[in-house]
Short mmCIF file of C-alpha atoms and ligand atoms in Angstrom, two decimals:
data_model
loop_
_atom_site.label_atom_id
_atom_site.label_comp_id
_atom_site.label_asym_id
_atom_site.label_seq_id
_atom_site.Cartn_x
_atom_site.Cartn_y
_atom_site.Cartn_z
CA MET H 1 131.91 5.89 -59.43
CA ALA H 2 131.00 2.63 -57.71
CA ILE H 3 133.53 2.74 -54.92
CA LEU H 4 131.71 5.78 -53.48
CA ASN H 5 128.68 3.42 -52.92
CA CYS H 6 130.59 1.20 -50.41
CA LYS H 7 128.89 1.25 -47.09
CA PHE H 8 131.98 2.47 -45.13
CA ILE H 9 132.66 5.32 -47.58
CA GLN H 10 128.99 6.38 -47.39
CA GLY H 11 129.12 6.21 -43.59
CA PHE H 12 132.36 8.17 -43.55
CA MET H 13 130.93 11.00 -45.79
CA ARG H 14 127.67 11.15 -43.84
CA MET H 15 129.64 11.66 -40.64
CA CYS H 16 131.66 14.46 -42.24
CA GLN H 17 128.39 16.19 -43.24
CA ASP H 18 126.69 15.60 -39.92
CA GLY H 19 129.70 17.18 -38.12
CA PHE H 20 129.72 20.13 -40.57
CA GLU H 21 125.99 20.67 -39.96
CA GLN H 22 126.58 20.87 -36.17
CA GLY H 23 129.03 23.76 -36.77
CA TRP H 24 132.09 21.91 -35.62
CA HIS H 25 134.08 22.16 -38.83
CA GLU H 26 134.68 25.79 -39.84
CA ARG H 27 136.93 25.94 -42.90
CA ASN H 28 139.23 22.91 -42.72
CA GLY H 29 138.76 22.41 -39.03
CA GLY H 30 138.64 18.81 -37.76
CA ASN H 31 139.55 15.49 -39.33
CA LEU H 32 138.31 11.94 -39.40
CA SER H 33 139.98 8.55 -39.96
CA TYR H 34 138.59 5.00 -40.37
CA ARG H 35 140.63 1.83 -40.02
CA MET H 36 139.27 -0.44 -42.81
CA ALA H 37 138.23 -4.05 -42.28
CA ASP H 38 139.95 -6.70 -44.46
CA SER H 39 136.66 -7.32 -46.27
CA GLU H 40 136.42 -3.60 -47.02
CA VAL H 41 139.92 -3.52 -48.40
CA ALA H 42 138.97 -6.52 -50.75
CA GLU H 43 135.79 -4.71 -51.76
CA VAL H 44 137.64 -1.60 -53.02
CA SER H 45 140.87 -3.35 -54.09
CA PRO H 46 140.22 -2.92 -57.85
CA TYR H 47 140.25 0.88 -57.32
CA LEU H 48 143.49 1.03 -55.28
CA SER H 49 146.78 2.11 -56.88
CA LYS H 50 149.81 0.25 -55.38
CA ASP H 51 152.78 2.20 -56.73
CA ALA H 52 152.48 5.66 -55.05
CA PRO H 53 155.60 6.82 -53.19
CA MET H 54 156.03 6.06 -49.51
CA MET H 55 155.74 9.15 -47.29
CA PRO H 56 156.83 9.41 -43.57
CA ILE H 57 153.96 9.34 -40.94
CA GLY H 58 156.17 11.14 -38.45
CA VAL H 59 155.54 8.51 -35.68
CA ALA H 60 155.88 4.73 -35.60
CA VAL H 61 152.70 2.67 -35.22
CA PRO H 62 153.95 -0.91 -35.67
CA GLU H 63 150.65 -2.47 -34.45
CA LEU H 64 148.99 -0.83 -37.55
CA ARG H 65 151.50 -2.25 -40.06
CA SER H 66 150.05 -2.84 -43.58
CA GLU H 67 146.60 -1.53 -42.57
CA TYR H 68 144.39 0.71 -44.71
CA PHE H 69 142.72 3.86 -43.58
CA LEU H 70 140.19 6.20 -45.10
CA VAL H 71 141.11 9.71 -43.99
CA THR H 72 140.10 13.38 -44.58
CA GLY H 73 142.76 15.54 -46.34
CA SER H 74 144.92 18.28 -44.81
CA GLY H 75 143.34 21.70 -45.56
CA LYS H 76 140.21 20.11 -47.07
CA PHE H 77 136.85 21.34 -45.81
CA PHE H 78 134.29 18.99 -44.23
CA ARG H 79 131.51 20.86 -46.07
CA ASN H 80 132.90 19.75 -49.45
CA VAL H 81 133.30 16.04 -48.60
CA ILE H 82 129.75 15.10 -49.64
CA ILE H 83 129.91 17.09 -52.94
CA ASP H 84 133.45 16.32 -53.94
CA PRO H 85 134.67 13.19 -52.08
CA LEU H 86 137.40 12.46 -54.63
CA ASP H 87 139.09 15.72 -53.87
CA SER H 88 138.51 15.75 -50.11
CA ILE H 89 139.18 12.21 -48.81
CA GLY H 90 141.64 9.43 -49.46
CA ILE H 91 142.69 5.87 -48.70
CA ILE H 92 146.22 5.27 -47.42
CA LYS H 93 148.06 2.03 -46.66
CA LEU H 94 150.81 1.79 -44.00
CA ASP H 95 154.09 0.03 -44.79
CA ASP H 96 155.22 -3.14 -42.98
CA LYS H 97 156.87 -1.20 -40.20
CA GLY H 98 154.01 1.21 -39.56
CA GLU H 99 156.34 4.20 -40.24
CA ASN H 100 155.35 5.36 -43.72
CA TYR H 101 152.17 5.52 -45.76
CA GLN H 102 151.21 5.37 -49.40
CA LEU H 103 148.28 7.14 -51.10
CA CYS H 104 146.15 4.40 -52.70
CA TRP H 105 142.95 6.29 -53.72
CA GLY H 106 141.52 9.84 -53.56
CA PHE H 107 142.97 13.36 -53.26
CA VAL H 108 142.68 13.40 -57.00
CA ASN H 109 143.54 17.19 -57.26
CA GLY H 110 146.57 16.75 -55.04
CA GLY H 111 146.71 16.58 -51.27
CA ARG H 112 147.75 14.51 -48.35
CA PRO H 113 146.11 13.08 -45.28
CA THR H 114 145.20 15.35 -42.35
CA SER H 115 148.05 17.09 -40.48
CA GLU H 116 146.71 15.26 -37.47
CA LEU H 117 147.69 11.89 -38.94
CA PRO H 118 150.23 11.18 -36.17
CA SER H 119 147.50 11.60 -33.50
CA HIS H 120 144.91 9.67 -35.40
CA LEU H 121 147.22 6.67 -36.03
CA MET H 122 148.68 6.67 -32.50
CA ASN H 123 145.12 6.73 -31.13
CA HIS H 124 144.09 3.96 -33.42
CA GLU H 125 147.07 1.92 -32.37
CA VAL H 126 146.20 2.19 -28.67
CA LYS H 127 142.55 1.37 -29.33
CA LYS H 128 143.24 -1.54 -31.63
CA LYS H 129 145.52 -3.08 -28.95
CA LYS H 130 142.86 -2.85 -26.34
CA ASP H 131 139.79 -3.67 -28.48
CA SER H 132 140.18 -4.55 -32.18
CA LYS H 133 136.50 -3.50 -32.79
CA TYR H 134 137.53 0.17 -32.50
CA ARG H 135 137.93 1.66 -36.03
CA VAL H 136 137.03 5.39 -35.93
CA ILE H 137 138.95 8.37 -34.64
CA TYR H 138 137.29 11.78 -34.95
CA HIS H 139 138.64 15.24 -34.21
CA SER H 140 136.21 18.16 -34.16
CA HIS H 141 136.15 21.72 -33.14
CA THR H 142 133.20 21.42 -30.73
CA THR H 143 132.38 25.06 -29.71
CA ASN H 144 131.11 24.51 -26.16
CA VAL H 145 133.82 22.07 -25.14
CA ILE H 146 136.34 24.60 -26.32
CA VAL H 147 134.56 27.34 -24.31
CA LEU H 148 134.86 25.24 -21.19
CA THR H 149 138.70 24.95 -21.55
CA PHE H 150 138.92 28.65 -20.77
CA VAL H 151 137.04 28.43 -17.41
CA LEU H 152 137.44 24.99 -15.93
CA PRO H 153 140.61 23.55 -14.56
CA LEU H 154 142.19 21.41 -17.17
CA THR H 155 141.76 18.07 -15.42
CA ALA H 156 139.98 14.85 -16.27
CA GLU H 157 138.31 14.93 -12.73
CA VAL H 158 136.64 18.26 -13.24
CA PHE H 159 135.81 17.97 -16.95
CA THR H 160 134.28 14.50 -16.43
CA ARG H 161 132.23 15.43 -13.31
CA GLU H 162 130.91 18.68 -14.72
CA LEU H 163 129.88 17.02 -18.00
CA TRP H 164 128.32 14.03 -16.25
CA GLU H 165 126.30 16.44 -14.03
CA MET H 166 124.69 18.23 -16.99
CA ALA H 167 122.74 15.35 -18.59
CA THR H 168 121.72 12.13 -16.82
CA GLU H 169 122.76 10.05 -19.99
CA CYS H 170 126.34 11.27 -19.79
CA PRO H 171 127.75 8.80 -17.23
CA VAL H 172 126.11 5.94 -19.16
CA VAL H 173 127.51 7.13 -22.54
CA PHE H 174 131.04 7.87 -21.33
CA PRO H 175 131.42 6.04 -18.08
CA ASP H 176 135.26 6.07 -18.29
CA GLY H 177 135.21 9.90 -18.27
CA VAL H 178 136.96 12.50 -20.40
CA GLY H 179 140.72 13.04 -20.54
CA VAL H 180 142.21 16.55 -21.06
CA VAL H 181 145.37 17.55 -22.88
CA PRO H 182 146.73 20.97 -22.04
CA TRP H 183 147.26 23.40 -24.88
CA MET H 184 149.90 22.02 -27.25
CA VAL H 185 151.12 22.77 -30.69
CA PRO H 186 148.82 20.77 -32.99
CA GLY H 187 149.85 18.50 -35.84
CA GLY H 188 152.99 16.95 -34.44
CA LYS H 189 154.49 13.99 -32.58
CA ASP H 190 154.27 15.54 -29.01
CA ILE H 191 150.51 16.09 -29.12
CA ALA H 192 150.11 12.69 -30.60
CA VAL H 193 152.05 10.96 -27.80
CA ALA H 194 150.15 12.98 -25.06
CA SER H 195 146.78 12.13 -26.71
CA SER H 196 147.50 8.47 -27.16
CA LYS H 197 148.50 8.10 -23.51
CA LEU H 198 145.07 9.42 -22.49
CA MET H 199 143.39 7.15 -25.05
CA GLU H 200 144.58 4.18 -23.12
CA LYS H 201 141.90 5.24 -20.61
CA TYR H 202 139.37 7.29 -22.33
CA ASP H 203 137.28 7.28 -25.50
CA VAL H 204 137.04 11.11 -25.34
CA ILE H 205 139.91 13.59 -24.88
CA VAL H 206 139.70 17.32 -24.96
CA TRP H 207 142.40 19.44 -26.53
CA ALA H 208 142.44 22.73 -24.60
CA HIS H 209 141.48 25.73 -26.58
CA HIS H 210 141.23 23.56 -29.72
CA GLY H 211 138.68 20.76 -29.72
CA ILE H 212 137.98 17.09 -29.02
CA PHE H 213 139.09 13.62 -30.09
CA CYS H 214 136.59 10.70 -29.92
CA ALA H 215 137.25 6.98 -30.56
CA GLY H 216 134.74 4.26 -31.27
CA PRO H 217 133.92 1.07 -33.09
CA ASP H 218 131.71 2.72 -35.76
CA PHE H 219 130.55 6.00 -37.08
CA ASP H 220 127.23 6.08 -35.21
CA ILE H 221 128.86 5.41 -31.76
CA THR H 222 131.78 7.83 -32.36
CA PHE H 223 129.63 10.65 -33.67
CA GLY H 224 127.07 10.06 -30.95
CA LEU H 225 129.74 10.17 -28.29
CA CYS H 226 131.01 13.51 -29.55
CA HIS H 227 127.47 14.82 -29.88
CA THR H 228 126.59 13.86 -26.33
CA VAL H 229 129.74 15.44 -24.88
CA GLU H 230 129.22 18.67 -26.86
CA LYS H 231 125.52 18.78 -25.89
CA SER H 232 126.43 18.50 -22.23
CA ALA H 233 129.16 21.20 -22.66
CA GLU H 234 126.40 23.42 -24.25
CA ILE H 235 124.14 22.96 -21.20
CA LEU H 236 127.03 23.80 -18.85
CA VAL H 237 127.88 26.90 -20.80
CA LYS H 238 124.28 28.12 -20.80
CA MET H 239 124.00 27.38 -17.03
CA LEU H 240 127.17 29.31 -16.28
CA ALA H 241 125.81 32.19 -18.30
CA ILE H 242 122.85 32.36 -15.97
CA SER H 243 124.57 31.73 -12.72
CA PRO H 244 128.04 30.86 -11.48
CA THR H 245 126.68 28.22 -9.06
CA LYS H 246 124.16 25.50 -9.26
CA ARG H 247 121.10 25.45 -7.05
CA GLN H 248 120.85 21.66 -7.40
CA THR H 249 122.59 19.00 -9.30
CA ILE H 250 123.12 15.22 -9.51
CA LEU H 251 125.00 14.08 -6.38
CA PRO H 252 127.63 11.29 -6.00
CA ASP H 253 125.36 8.85 -4.36
CA GLU H 254 122.81 9.45 -7.18
CA PHE H 255 125.54 8.72 -9.74
CA ARG H 256 126.36 5.48 -7.75
CA ALA H 257 122.61 4.44 -7.91
CA LEU H 258 122.51 5.26 -11.74
CA ALA H 259 125.60 3.17 -12.21
CA LYS H 260 124.03 0.16 -10.39
CA ASP H 261 120.78 0.35 -12.42
CA PHE H 262 122.51 0.94 -15.77
CA LYS H 263 125.21 -1.59 -15.13
CA VAL H 264 128.15 0.70 -15.74
CA SER H 265 131.09 1.17 -13.43
CA LEU H 266 131.86 4.83 -12.67
CA PRO H 267 135.35 5.36 -11.25
CA GLU H 268 135.35 6.83 -7.72
CA GLN H 269 138.02 9.31 -8.84
CA PHE H 270 135.17 11.36 -10.51
CA LEU H 271 132.67 11.09 -7.55
CA TYR H 272 134.63 13.33 -5.18
CA GLU H 273 132.87 15.53 -2.55
CA LYS H 274 132.80 19.20 -3.61
P1 LIG E 301 143.83 19.41 -41.32
O1 LIG E 301 143.09 20.31 -42.32
O2 LIG E 301 145.30 19.16 -41.61
O3 LIG E 301 143.09 18.13 -41.06
O4 LIG E 301 143.87 20.16 -39.90
C1 LIG E 301 142.64 20.65 -39.37
C2 LIG E 301 142.71 20.66 -37.88
O5 LIG E 301 141.71 20.74 -37.20
C3 LIG E 301 144.00 20.61 -37.22
O6 LIG E 301 143.89 20.40 -35.84
ZN1 LIG E 302 141.91 20.84 -35.08
#
């Protein structure tokens, strides 16, 4: 089917497969959404149905009114996306208030968008308002990040600083740091509101004992961000398995020197003396 050859659908499916191969998507774990550009909507328009019933989103996202999103389905497995995309993914359109959605394509065997749609759309809304280039929201069950939520204090300060220390590239890849949402019931409005507040400031937020949400302008940047954070978390988990303390690490003044040469600004909030 020609629609599946569209670049954004190919990129979406590749990202699902990449995440699965990393081990971040057991069963139906994780979800992905992509805010389509007008040119992409026009490209797939002949394939879109326009008369499906409106369904409530559960939150209001007026800034996203009438926009189209490619999303993974609730209960669908990332490992199946590449072999059966018509079953696993779908395109939805929001109504002119940003309160309801309509299925336009996909989920051919029945189904609906991810249960985390409220979090995805509220995060998209925050990011679009700040920078209209942002189009991707990605939720994954990154093993090592989850491990850390059992042993580190659940603060942005500690998570950011510890992850920055584990790999020199980290402060350059996520200079704004990492936000942390305490454990909350997933899938609803409350966790969507808490997440979107943090998305005002961060491109990465950790959900305690659950996973991570990343935002970005395209699939490469968003996947790469998640990959970098999780790799750093893996190094920290391995380090902590060897020793509870570090013999040496990157120091605040060294981060300041890095920031200068790499032309990023690192908030002093994360460069505290230990
Ligand atoms: P969905 O299958 O509804 O996308 O849920 C998976 C998940 O990770 C919930 O947080
Ligand atoms: Zn999840």
